[in-house]
XYZ file of C-alpha atoms in Angstrom:
765
model
C -30.516 -92.243 -4.698
C -27.743 -90.272 -6.227
C -25.672 -92.773 -6.378
C -28.200 -95.133 -8.378
C -28.439 -92.407 -10.767
C -24.773 -92.518 -11.329
C -24.968 -96.186 -11.899
C -27.477 -95.622 -14.179
C -25.315 -93.354 -16.210
C -22.783 -95.838 -16.450
C -24.998 -98.365 -17.818
C -26.201 -95.899 -20.031
C -22.861 -95.350 -21.549
C -21.760 -98.752 -21.886
C -25.056 -99.684 -23.698
C -24.263 -97.027 -26.290
C -20.549 -98.091 -26.744
C -21.530 -101.351 -27.363
C -24.276 -100.196 -29.870
C -21.403 -98.066 -31.505
C -19.249 -101.118 -31.755
C -22.030 -103.157 -33.407
C -22.451 -100.436 -36.073
C -18.900 -100.147 -37.029
C -18.868 -103.941 -37.433
C -21.763 -103.967 -39.496
C -20.473 -101.377 -41.718
C -17.033 -102.770 -42.389
C -18.822 -106.061 -43.220
C -21.020 -104.504 -45.788
C -17.995 -102.831 -47.227
C -15.753 -105.740 -47.735
C -18.108 -108.146 -49.573
C -16.936 -111.017 -51.205
C -13.837 -111.838 -53.310
C -11.718 -109.180 -52.043
C -8.108 -109.330 -51.119
C -6.217 -109.147 -48.243
C -5.434 -105.761 -47.015
C -1.801 -106.321 -47.229
C -1.674 -107.706 -50.829
C 0.201 -105.597 -53.175
C -1.809 -106.369 -56.428
C -4.755 -104.746 -54.106
C -2.897 -101.685 -53.699
C -1.826 -101.375 -57.217
C -4.671 -102.594 -58.840
C -7.178 -99.652 -57.528
C -9.883 -101.770 -56.267
C -12.021 -100.370 -53.504
C -9.774 -100.068 -50.290
C -10.827 -101.259 -47.069
C -11.596 -98.418 -44.436
C -11.272 -97.870 -40.938
C -13.870 -99.731 -38.467
C -14.344 -96.657 -36.050
C -16.688 -93.945 -35.109
C -16.461 -90.461 -33.236
C -15.614 -91.292 -29.845
C -17.226 -89.660 -26.800
C -16.160 -89.636 -22.907
C -17.770 -88.521 -19.874
C -15.796 -85.840 -18.097
C -15.173 -85.873 -14.237
C -14.406 -89.855 -14.365
C -13.553 -90.677 -10.784
C -12.735 -94.308 -11.307
C -9.315 -95.916 -10.114
C -9.273 -97.880 -13.553
C -8.591 -95.867 -17.105
C -11.570 -95.171 -18.909
C -12.510 -96.673 -21.941
C -12.880 -94.272 -25.102
C -13.550 -96.523 -27.831
C -11.609 -99.127 -30.075
C -10.358 -98.547 -33.874
C -10.265 -101.492 -36.024
C -8.878 -101.534 -39.664
C -10.767 -104.194 -41.968
C -7.628 -105.934 -42.591
C -7.015 -107.001 -39.306
C -7.358 -110.796 -38.841
C -6.958 -110.805 -35.212
C -3.603 -112.312 -35.233
C -1.537 -109.473 -33.654
C 0.141 -108.545 -37.321
C -1.044 -104.935 -37.099
C 0.105 -102.385 -34.589
C -2.189 -99.299 -33.733
C -0.904 -95.962 -33.210
C -2.118 -92.295 -32.396
C -0.916 -88.850 -32.189
C -2.278 -85.442 -31.488
C -3.869 -83.609 -28.471
C -3.310 -85.678 -25.400
C -1.833 -89.123 -27.431
C 0.466 -90.636 -24.980
C -0.231 -88.935 -22.053
C -3.882 -88.311 -21.633
C -4.888 -91.117 -24.006
C -3.271 -94.436 -24.578
C -4.094 -97.151 -27.471
C -3.477 -100.775 -27.151
C -1.365 -101.245 -30.113
C -2.934 -104.886 -30.846
C -6.460 -104.210 -30.038
C -6.874 -100.655 -30.884
C -8.375 -99.820 -27.440
C -8.210 -96.396 -26.612
C -8.235 -95.315 -22.702
C -8.506 -91.987 -20.654
C -5.872 -91.966 -18.306
C -6.750 -88.463 -16.708
C -9.587 -86.783 -15.216
C -11.145 -84.649 -18.115
C -13.093 -81.296 -17.736
C -15.270 -80.295 -20.430
C -15.634 -76.635 -18.978
C -11.786 -76.365 -19.660
C -11.738 -78.486 -23.059
C -14.276 -79.642 -25.054
C -12.815 -82.190 -27.474
C -9.616 -83.462 -28.253
C -8.210 -84.073 -32.123
C -6.373 -87.183 -33.082
C -4.845 -88.906 -35.764
C -4.838 -92.866 -36.110
C -2.431 -95.144 -37.691
C -2.381 -98.709 -38.598
C 1.089 -100.155 -39.589
C 2.457 -104.055 -40.359
C 4.284 -104.882 -37.597
C 6.730 -106.575 -39.001
C 7.844 -104.242 -42.056
C 6.040 -101.065 -39.898
C 4.691 -100.548 -43.727
C 1.529 -98.193 -43.359
C -1.789 -100.557 -44.372
C -4.225 -97.992 -44.104
C -3.866 -94.009 -44.538
C -3.433 -92.132 -41.730
C -6.869 -90.501 -40.546
C -8.166 -88.074 -38.087
C -10.710 -88.464 -35.368
C -12.143 -86.593 -32.562
C -12.806 -87.258 -29.239
C -15.481 -85.385 -27.420
C -15.619 -84.900 -23.845
C -19.485 -85.217 -22.623
C -20.969 -82.870 -19.923
C -22.447 -83.608 -16.858
C -23.922 -81.376 -14.323
C -20.653 -80.790 -12.082
C -20.531 -76.783 -12.245
C -23.023 -74.704 -9.976
C -24.550 -71.510 -11.238
C -22.258 -68.477 -10.395
C -23.237 -64.788 -10.121
C -19.826 -62.714 -11.926
C -20.396 -59.369 -10.440
C -21.634 -59.910 -6.932
C -22.161 -58.652 -4.277
C -24.842 -56.559 -5.629
C -26.096 -52.983 -4.222
C -29.534 -51.630 -5.024
C -31.282 -48.563 -3.699
C -34.805 -47.787 -3.049
C -36.367 -44.422 -1.778
C -38.143 -44.535 1.768
C -42.036 -44.630 0.952
C -41.514 -45.450 -2.722
C -44.604 -47.635 -4.683
C -43.677 -51.196 -6.312
C -41.672 -51.535 -9.075
C -39.009 -53.937 -10.719
C -37.614 -54.494 -7.448
C -40.585 -55.110 -5.755
C -41.272 -54.420 -1.944
C -42.871 -56.353 0.601
C -44.620 -53.283 2.281
C -45.192 -49.685 0.847
C -43.763 -47.780 3.786
C -40.491 -48.500 4.265
C -39.053 -45.741 6.323
C -35.489 -45.230 6.352
C -35.207 -43.839 9.635
C -36.259 -46.947 10.848
C -34.030 -49.022 9.111
C -32.023 -47.620 6.326
C -30.636 -50.970 4.505
C -31.392 -54.585 3.938
C -29.582 -57.332 2.603
C -31.266 -60.395 0.492
C -29.841 -63.375 -0.675
C -30.669 -64.788 -4.248
C -30.108 -68.279 -5.274
C -29.878 -69.614 -8.748
C -30.375 -73.743 -9.714
C -29.778 -75.331 -12.887
C -31.644 -78.316 -14.961
C -34.836 -75.723 -14.118
C -35.030 -76.727 -10.678
C -35.018 -80.394 -10.953
C -33.513 -82.639 -8.679
C -29.986 -83.403 -8.841
C -29.768 -79.621 -10.437
C -26.835 -77.568 -9.028
C -27.513 -74.245 -7.548
C -25.424 -70.981 -6.673
C -26.332 -67.978 -4.788
C -25.357 -64.124 -4.054
C -26.153 -61.695 -1.604
C -27.615 -58.135 -2.613
C -27.758 -54.829 -0.424
C -30.701 -52.684 -0.823
C -30.112 -49.369 0.270
C -32.993 -46.711 1.338
C -32.392 -43.550 0.262
C -33.675 -40.700 2.230
C -36.664 -38.447 1.385
C -37.536 -35.273 3.406
C -40.305 -36.684 5.138
C -39.453 -35.344 8.789
C -39.734 -31.849 9.949
C -37.185 -30.091 12.575
C -38.025 -30.381 15.897
C -36.429 -28.298 18.733
C -35.182 -30.409 21.582
C -36.370 -27.985 23.831
C -39.373 -25.323 23.899
C -37.296 -22.919 26.225
C -33.519 -21.927 25.970
C -32.004 -19.001 28.488
C -29.119 -17.015 27.426
C -27.505 -13.929 29.458
C -25.577 -11.159 28.389
C -23.697 -7.616 29.756
C -25.767 -4.670 28.781
C -22.287 -3.140 27.335
C -21.812 -5.924 25.088
C -21.257 -4.164 21.575
C -23.656 -4.957 18.628
C -22.694 -8.601 16.722
C -21.911 -10.201 19.969
C -23.200 -13.490 19.766
C -25.402 -14.320 22.657
C -26.122 -18.180 22.010
C -26.773 -21.211 19.775
C -30.094 -23.499 19.406
C -30.537 -26.158 16.939
C -33.308 -27.805 15.533
C -33.098 -31.882 14.986
C -34.302 -33.378 11.716
C -34.195 -37.319 11.340
C -33.301 -36.739 7.762
C -30.259 -36.535 6.056
C -27.879 -34.711 3.360
C -29.672 -31.420 2.196
C -32.799 -32.339 3.697
C -31.562 -31.304 7.226
C -30.588 -27.968 5.737
C -32.390 -25.709 7.731
C -33.452 -21.373 7.921
C -33.820 -19.704 11.206
C -35.718 -16.474 11.760
C -37.106 -14.029 14.575
C -41.269 -14.656 14.886
C -41.919 -11.411 17.017
C -40.780 -7.613 16.534
C -38.862 -7.261 19.648
C -36.676 -9.842 18.677
C -36.090 -8.684 15.150
C -35.583 -5.046 16.371
C -33.134 -6.157 19.482
C -31.839 -9.458 17.927
C -30.397 -10.913 15.225
C -30.398 -14.752 13.850
C -28.425 -16.660 11.573
C -27.454 -20.145 10.273
C -24.286 -21.606 10.638
C -24.086 -23.621 7.483
C -21.513 -26.305 8.770
C -23.431 -27.029 11.906
C -26.772 -25.945 10.907
C -27.230 -24.115 14.372
C -29.234 -20.705 14.991
C -26.521 -17.990 16.121
C -28.369 -15.296 17.800
C -26.663 -11.685 18.108
C -26.937 -8.248 19.274
C -28.523 -6.264 16.640
C -29.056 -3.212 19.118
C -27.561 -1.925 22.257
C -28.885 -3.265 25.504
C -29.670 -1.284 28.616
C -30.169 -2.997 31.943
C -31.960 0.010 33.326
C -34.619 0.232 30.732
C -35.228 -3.593 30.214
C -33.600 -6.686 32.266
C -35.313 -9.474 30.268
C -35.974 -10.033 26.612
C -37.962 -13.028 25.356
C -38.098 -13.796 21.567
C -39.355 -16.596 19.510
C -37.001 -18.773 17.146
C -38.567 -20.480 14.289
C -36.848 -23.273 12.186
C -37.872 -24.595 8.857
C -36.281 -26.892 5.873
C -34.857 -24.871 3.521
C -35.718 -28.003 0.670
C -38.916 -28.974 1.162
C -40.477 -31.986 -1.167
C -44.015 -31.146 -2.261
C -45.063 -34.716 -2.098
C -45.227 -34.888 1.794
C -46.723 -31.688 2.776
C -49.765 -33.714 3.637
C -47.760 -35.063 6.200
C -47.794 -32.098 8.273
C -45.877 -28.562 8.825
C -42.283 -28.534 8.078
C -41.118 -26.117 10.761
C -40.775 -25.663 14.570
C -40.472 -23.163 17.111
C -38.941 -22.085 20.535
C -38.714 -19.473 23.088
C -35.236 -17.917 23.841
C -35.020 -15.823 26.720
C -32.041 -13.169 27.098
C -31.206 -12.166 30.504
C -29.377 -8.837 30.785
C -26.877 -8.094 33.383
C -26.467 -4.811 35.328
C -22.799 -3.317 34.576
C -21.478 -0.069 36.472
C -21.460 2.025 33.386
C -20.058 5.652 33.316
C -22.177 8.901 33.125
C -23.972 9.882 30.003
C -24.601 13.279 28.396
C -28.131 14.102 28.297
C -29.012 15.760 25.864
C -25.889 15.165 23.943
C -25.937 19.051 22.246
C -22.502 19.822 21.085
C -22.434 23.300 19.783
C -22.542 26.632 22.277
C -22.522 30.244 21.317
C -20.689 33.323 22.762
C -20.269 36.699 22.073
C -16.478 37.620 21.508
C -16.642 40.631 24.099
C -18.034 38.603 26.673
C -16.740 39.579 30.222
C -14.200 36.840 31.349
C -16.339 34.465 33.857
C -19.606 34.724 31.629
C -21.300 31.661 31.260
C -21.271 29.899 27.789
C -23.611 26.919 28.301
C -24.507 23.824 30.859
C -23.814 20.450 30.258
C -25.545 17.366 32.242
C -24.540 14.183 32.716
C -26.149 11.263 34.704
C -25.419 8.194 36.044
C -27.450 5.310 34.175
C -27.064 2.887 37.228
C -28.276 5.298 40.023
C -30.209 8.082 38.826
C -29.584 10.701 41.906
C -25.770 9.699 41.978
C -23.809 12.856 42.288
C -21.419 13.315 39.279
C -18.355 15.512 38.494
C -17.236 17.737 35.411
C -14.021 18.580 34.009
C -12.259 19.844 31.034
C -9.554 17.674 29.143
C -6.849 20.625 29.003
C -5.076 18.546 26.233
C -7.962 19.972 23.941
C -7.692 23.641 25.735
C -3.898 24.138 26.618
C -4.596 28.131 27.050
C -7.750 27.240 29.467
C -9.857 29.671 27.753
C -12.743 28.106 29.135
C -13.519 26.462 32.608
C -16.187 24.477 34.039
C -18.135 24.369 37.405
C -16.997 20.555 38.670
C -20.749 19.989 40.479
C -23.438 21.985 37.999
C -21.419 21.624 34.359
C -21.399 25.365 33.901
C -18.984 26.318 31.151
C -17.749 29.893 31.221
C -14.772 32.078 29.605
C -11.489 32.065 31.379
C -9.789 34.176 28.807
C -10.837 37.248 26.874
C -12.133 36.170 23.530
C -11.375 37.230 19.909
C -13.149 35.746 17.107
C -10.497 37.141 14.644
C -7.810 34.746 16.173
C -9.875 31.928 16.598
C -13.362 31.739 15.894
C -14.151 28.158 16.958
C -12.787 26.013 20.033
C -13.154 22.207 20.083
C -13.062 21.131 23.608
C -13.511 17.611 25.361
C -15.831 17.617 28.368
C -15.579 14.639 31.071
C -18.191 13.437 33.385
C -17.385 10.959 36.079
C -18.858 9.335 39.192
C -18.185 11.322 42.207
C -17.046 8.281 43.882
C -15.135 6.379 41.169
C -13.645 8.664 38.869
C -12.803 5.611 36.456
C -16.066 5.538 35.266
C -15.305 8.450 32.717
C -17.575 9.282 29.822
C -16.358 12.182 27.455
C -18.272 14.434 25.198
C -16.832 16.699 22.415
C -18.119 20.117 22.624
C -18.097 23.025 19.801
C -18.078 26.802 20.877
C -18.409 29.072 18.237
C -17.184 32.980 18.987
C -19.907 35.204 17.708
C -18.384 38.300 15.682
C -18.798 41.844 17.506
C -17.914 45.012 15.155
C -14.547 45.547 16.789
C -12.112 45.994 13.866
C -12.082 49.105 11.705
C -11.898 48.363 7.555
C -8.472 49.186 6.301
C -7.252 49.709 2.692
C -6.442 46.461 1.301
C -2.750 47.551 0.304
C -0.752 50.664 0.527
C -2.051 52.015 -3.019
C 0.301 53.774 -5.167
C -0.626 55.223 -8.431
C 0.920 56.878 -11.384
C -0.458 59.749 -13.552
C 0.914 61.588 -16.794
C 1.327 65.130 -16.819
C -0.940 65.601 -19.672
C -4.032 63.633 -18.078
C -7.382 64.885 -18.820
C -10.241 65.317 -16.143
C -12.743 61.990 -15.048
C -9.458 60.066 -16.007
C -9.578 56.391 -13.617
C -6.247 56.522 -11.656
C -7.317 53.949 -9.008
C -9.836 51.418 -7.595
C -9.904 51.169 -3.819
C -10.994 47.707 -2.090
C -11.009 47.656 1.448
C -10.438 44.627 3.944
C -12.332 44.077 7.309
C -11.358 41.135 9.926
C -14.909 41.413 11.102
C -17.441 39.186 9.496
C -20.749 40.425 10.765
C -23.847 37.936 9.639
C -25.371 40.403 7.191
C -22.288 40.747 5.225
C -19.969 43.729 4.643
C -21.164 47.411 3.664
C -18.238 50.181 3.301
C -18.695 53.705 2.511
C -15.818 55.906 1.175
C -15.555 59.557 1.462
C -12.504 61.941 1.456
C -11.860 63.350 4.927
C -12.573 67.327 5.371
C -8.754 67.989 4.905
C -8.802 66.610 1.420
C -12.357 67.860 0.162
C -11.021 71.375 -0.533
C -8.496 69.448 -2.976
C -9.107 70.107 -6.820
C -7.268 67.704 -8.408
C -8.547 64.389 -7.471
C -12.383 63.151 -6.667
C -13.565 60.015 -5.000
C -16.694 58.189 -6.543
C -18.044 54.960 -4.232
C -19.578 52.527 -6.662
C -21.523 50.906 -4.180
C -19.938 47.548 -4.353
C -17.549 48.010 -1.521
C -15.310 49.729 -3.813
C -14.199 52.905 -4.597
C -12.456 54.885 -7.918
C -10.200 57.670 -8.028
C -10.675 59.930 -10.812
C -8.661 63.295 -12.018
C -10.574 66.335 -11.615
C -8.077 69.160 -13.366
C -6.314 69.279 -16.782
C -2.682 68.566 -16.862
C -0.331 68.237 -13.725
C 3.572 69.730 -13.452
C 5.868 67.385 -11.861
C 8.234 70.596 -11.576
C 6.294 71.779 -9.148
C 4.770 69.147 -7.248
C 5.573 65.018 -8.154
C 3.867 63.675 -5.581
C 0.492 63.784 -4.152
C -0.798 61.968 -0.967
C -4.789 61.630 -1.337
C -6.110 60.342 2.243
C -9.660 58.360 1.815
C -11.609 57.586 4.541
C -13.417 54.490 5.014
C -16.741 53.646 7.336
C -18.404 49.894 7.660
C -21.683 49.441 8.836
C -21.243 48.811 12.222
C -22.877 48.438 14.546
C -21.254 50.864 15.947
C -19.955 51.834 12.685
C -16.425 52.001 12.836
C -13.767 54.115 10.533
C -10.095 54.378 9.312
C -8.139 56.642 6.989
C -5.687 55.347 4.415
C -3.466 57.091 1.916
C -3.039 56.792 -1.869
C 0.175 58.068 -3.313
C -0.181 59.254 -6.515
C 3.167 60.079 -8.663
C 3.169 62.693 -11.334
C 5.058 60.886 -14.627
C 6.097 61.921 -18.105
C 4.586 59.598 -20.642
C 4.730 59.183 -24.120
C 2.033 59.707 -27.083
C 0.655 56.183 -26.286
C -0.135 57.302 -22.577
C 3.067 54.692 -21.575
C 4.936 55.790 -18.496
C 8.430 56.995 -19.234
C 9.718 58.453 -16.131
C 8.887 59.841 -12.750
C 10.625 61.380 -10.245
C 10.060 58.622 -7.644
C 12.486 55.892 -7.530
C 9.533 53.728 -8.198
C 8.754 54.919 -11.428
C 12.500 55.773 -12.542
C 12.385 54.124 -15.625
C 9.974 52.786 -18.279
C 8.784 49.169 -17.978
C 10.258 48.884 -21.094
C 13.290 50.237 -22.998
C 13.721 51.597 -26.925
C 16.329 49.587 -28.756
C 18.767 52.609 -28.753
C 18.988 52.755 -25.062
C 19.602 49.346 -24.762
C 22.287 49.581 -27.287
C 23.661 52.934 -25.289
C 23.280 50.994 -22.270
C 25.502 47.703 -23.683
C 28.175 50.320 -24.997
C 28.298 51.757 -21.522
C 29.096 48.421 -19.760
C 31.530 47.412 -22.116
C 33.595 50.743 -21.533
C 33.355 49.865 -17.798
C 34.587 46.314 -18.186
C 37.326 47.596 -20.464
C 38.488 50.398 -17.921
C 38.354 47.526 -14.893
C 40.757 44.989 -16.950
C 43.043 47.872 -17.686
C 43.401 49.054 -14.097
C 44.023 45.280 -13.115
C 46.811 45.192 -15.789
C 48.814 48.138 -14.385
C 48.513 47.424 -11.003
C 49.682 43.979 -11.719
C 52.447 45.221 -13.780
C 53.607 47.756 -10.896
C 53.410 45.084 -8.743
C 55.751 42.981 -10.815
C 58.161 45.912 -11.104
C 58.416 46.117 -7.409
C 59.008 42.759 -6.558
C 61.825 42.819 -9.267
C 64.118 44.692 -6.638
C 65.608 41.946 -4.545
C 67.918 44.595 -2.370
C 64.989 46.700 -1.519
C 63.717 46.487 2.228
C 59.743 46.300 1.716
C 59.537 48.576 5.236
C 61.102 50.997 3.707
C 58.960 51.675 0.887
C 55.846 52.299 3.017
C 54.322 55.813 2.266
C 51.154 56.738 3.785
C 49.029 59.722 2.910
C 46.402 60.115 5.339
C 44.279 62.270 3.231
C 40.454 61.812 2.829
C 38.688 63.624 0.159
C 34.901 64.792 -0.577
C 33.877 62.285 -3.117
C 33.508 61.799 -6.836
C 31.804 65.258 -7.100
C 34.440 66.643 -5.066
C 36.860 68.727 -7.307
C 37.953 70.827 -4.346
C 40.251 68.262 -3.077
C 43.770 69.106 -2.536
C 46.977 67.617 -3.259
C 48.926 67.318 -0.419
C 52.224 67.110 -1.984
C 51.863 70.634 -3.322
C 51.782 71.799 0.380
C 54.802 69.624 1.179
C 56.704 71.201 -1.848
C 56.462 74.685 0.069
C 59.429 73.756 2.066
C 62.661 72.572 1.071
C 63.383 69.302 3.347
C 67.021 68.736 1.333
C 69.240 70.138 4.290
C 67.154 67.437 6.523
C 67.464 64.532 4.070
C 71.554 65.382 3.985
C 73.650 64.559 6.579
C 76.105 61.801 7.475
C 73.965 58.844 6.367
C 70.700 60.285 7.141
C 69.361 59.670 3.701
C 70.277 56.468 2.611
C 71.144 53.011 3.911
C 74.612 52.823 2.448
C 77.873 54.193 2.282
C 78.473 57.606 0.287
C 74.998 59.008 0.782
C 72.480 59.637 -1.672
C 75.371 60.032 -4.834
C 76.714 56.831 -3.578
C 73.590 54.535 -3.643
C 70.483 54.961 -5.880
C 68.262 53.371 -3.560
C 68.672 56.698 -1.062
C 66.623 58.327 -3.889
C 63.638 56.551 -2.809
C 64.018 56.654 0.653
C 64.388 60.341 0.573
C 61.149 60.985 2.246
C 59.959 63.899 4.354
C 60.191 63.117 7.692
C 58.013 64.890 10.298
C 60.531 65.054 13.284
C 60.530 67.497 16.066
C 62.026 70.652 15.183
C 61.490 73.780 16.554
C 62.733 75.795 13.366
C 59.437 74.641 11.494
C 56.113 76.831 11.173
C 53.103 74.927 10.408
C 50.761 78.092 10.608
C 50.484 77.953 6.712
C 48.800 74.686 6.923
C 46.281 75.993 9.648
C 45.302 79.222 7.895
C 44.967 77.006 4.668
C 42.709 74.470 6.506
C 40.650 77.532 8.153
C 39.937 79.297 4.945
C 39.023 75.914 3.276
C 36.689 75.095 6.406
C 35.318 78.892 6.007
C 34.590 78.332 2.261
C 32.574 75.219 2.609
C 30.456 76.554 5.324
C 29.742 79.430 3.354
C 28.760 77.860 -0.070
C 25.113 77.334 0.258
C 25.059 75.361 -3.306
C 26.940 72.537 -2.178
C 24.889 69.649 -0.478
C 25.742 68.930 3.201
C 26.661 65.006 1.939
C 29.160 66.421 -0.204
C 30.756 68.967 1.619
C 32.579 66.957 3.924
C 36.318 67.513 3.646
C 38.930 66.219 5.826
C 42.845 67.513 5.936
C 45.144 65.374 8.645
C 48.990 66.072 9.181
C 51.088 65.128 12.118
C 52.041 67.766 14.252
C 55.716 68.618 15.363
C 55.017 68.440 19.140
C 54.985 64.474 19.313
C 56.393 63.524 22.937
C 57.755 60.407 21.523
C 60.248 59.936 18.610
C 59.143 57.588 15.799
C 60.044 53.898 16.018
C 59.817 53.701 11.840
C 63.160 52.867 10.328
C 62.306 54.865 7.240
C 64.951 57.638 6.660
C 65.935 57.995 10.191
C 68.139 60.910 10.974
C 70.907 58.620 11.967
C 71.702 55.098 10.568
C 70.560 51.972 12.410
C 74.209 51.513 13.227
C 74.318 54.501 15.454
C 70.949 54.259 17.260
C 70.613 52.598 20.552
C 67.614 50.679 21.244
C 68.082 50.015 24.564
C 66.013 52.583 25.997
C 62.812 50.326 24.726
C 63.384 48.045 27.569
C 62.587 50.470 30.078
C 58.822 50.981 28.075
C 57.852 47.310 29.861
C 58.063 43.956 29.109
C 56.052 44.310 25.695
C 58.925 46.193 24.191
C 61.602 44.140 25.007
C 61.414 41.732 22.369
C 61.480 44.680 19.910
C 64.585 45.909 21.630
C 66.464 42.719 21.132
C 65.038 42.434 17.877
C 66.733 45.851 16.851
C 69.911 45.188 18.817
C 70.226 42.064 16.986
C 69.849 43.867 13.399
C 72.347 46.334 14.465
C 74.937 43.805 15.224
C 74.731 42.286 11.777
C 75.012 45.262 10.133
C 77.973 46.384 11.688
C 79.480 42.932 10.971
C 78.935 43.703 7.648
C 80.346 47.167 7.457
C 83.304 45.908 8.973
């Protein structure tokens, strides 16, 4: 039938083309009229008569022609064409010569290619009619259009497919209509629908196109949570610390997304007290943890109820039922061998500091929680009691004193007591124990400091001298209360009085008019202090009072005691005098140093002087700076004339010629105390004895200034002097060989002197 319709269409097209040709011919005949010249007549072109027109109209061509021969489009014809072939027809423009061809003689136009109206709907061309012989343009060039006629060759298309839509489950009827009103996402979450589109209003012969639409059913919270099991069982040891996770449970929910978010809670009081449930936000599980320490001996099994409920509830579906579920969780507590526990956990004990060694301070008790009658042993951690002040009975737990206690040394003791199973010492528990040492009045009160006071000579009666305070190492619970008084030996003193101020202090006042430091410059006032006990203890302290000279304003100027030798401040005149004295001392020291340096340089200028011959020693010790009785020993030596001793052959000098021959001999001519039977030293002895008697009889001289010493060398030395200073004979005449007989220590000395003697003999020769 389709082929019949196609043949019918071609027949209709041929009829339309025939009608078009007849119309063109009729127009041409009417326009030509009688008496008109030929188209090629020059007179016609010049005279301006009406010009013949083209014999043709608009052309149409059907698209998608599938024949084997070129498709006839139409015919162009000039009114001057007489059919003798003298006119040549040509075309130009879109598709000329390729898509469209023209017969130059007849003017027939054919389409050589298959046309598609959806690609191009019309073609614009230009036609010309020329004389074949002269190629002269017979008609003005004219433009014509070939339209491509549409046929139903394209089916409808869905340009944006595939399409995806969504609809919530349980949605009512809407624009996209559902076949059922109770769509269930949990049963089927998506549907695929094929949609077909047909042109020609669905008539026979029309074309159609189709696409697929995917409809996703979105979730709503229409399903409550449900536990897969109605009971869960877990176990945990009784020593598990607080916060330990016991296990996890989870309620299932058929919904998706946030509709599955849940919260969990405990429903019974026991569960709320002993356990805690939290929600894992990633897995939506209930995590059950320990909230209170477990005890196997107290309760072995705990049963709790856990409830799960949706976090986000849609009020539209509340009528579907309750959106929560419950399950039972049983927690079994496992027994563990635990160390003993102290009962009750008292950590404070008290004991008097005067308690005897071995006195009971207190008793600690510990029980084994696993077996009530299981024996327990006790001990003290010695790292907390290194001095072993306390001991403990290993069986009873009684704590006793191990040493004498002293609260003033240590008022508190912190020790650690250990309790362990008798047959398993690794199971140990510890308890800290604080022992307070109670005070006993065993320390007398004492003056706070060794008090010293100063009183002016012109002091008036009732003048405050010193305020006395007391310290006591004891600490009575009711506080200190001290009493002050003067002891019996000081009550008869009419110089000072003592007043108890009643606030644990006392005040000392003067009781007479004026003092005289020439008569007595220091007073020692004993003070008796008594505490409140029990028993009352007392001690006596001493207040030292210095009598001092004061100015008109009462400022102390000087005291006989070294502590008050000077006033705290000096006047400007005293400061100036002190500075002058210091400057004078500095000048004297510099002068002495300069003189010593000058004398030293003078001595070193003598190149030929032998320093061993210039040593002069006076072993004379005086009596100090205030000793004016010191005697000059040179005066004693001047009583004797040693000129005959200094003379002789070379005895007084080192060079030849004696004293007159060498000036250096005068410096070396010192008295030499040698053994001589002619000298009498009785004068020295008598003089020294007289001085000693005078010093013993002089009572005005202080003892430490009367020590005087006089020393000299006697004449009965059994060994001759080894000094080379002013010897009786020259070194060349002395023989030192006898030194070798004194022992090995003197042999080197003999060799030294023998060598020097040989050098001197060679120089003299």
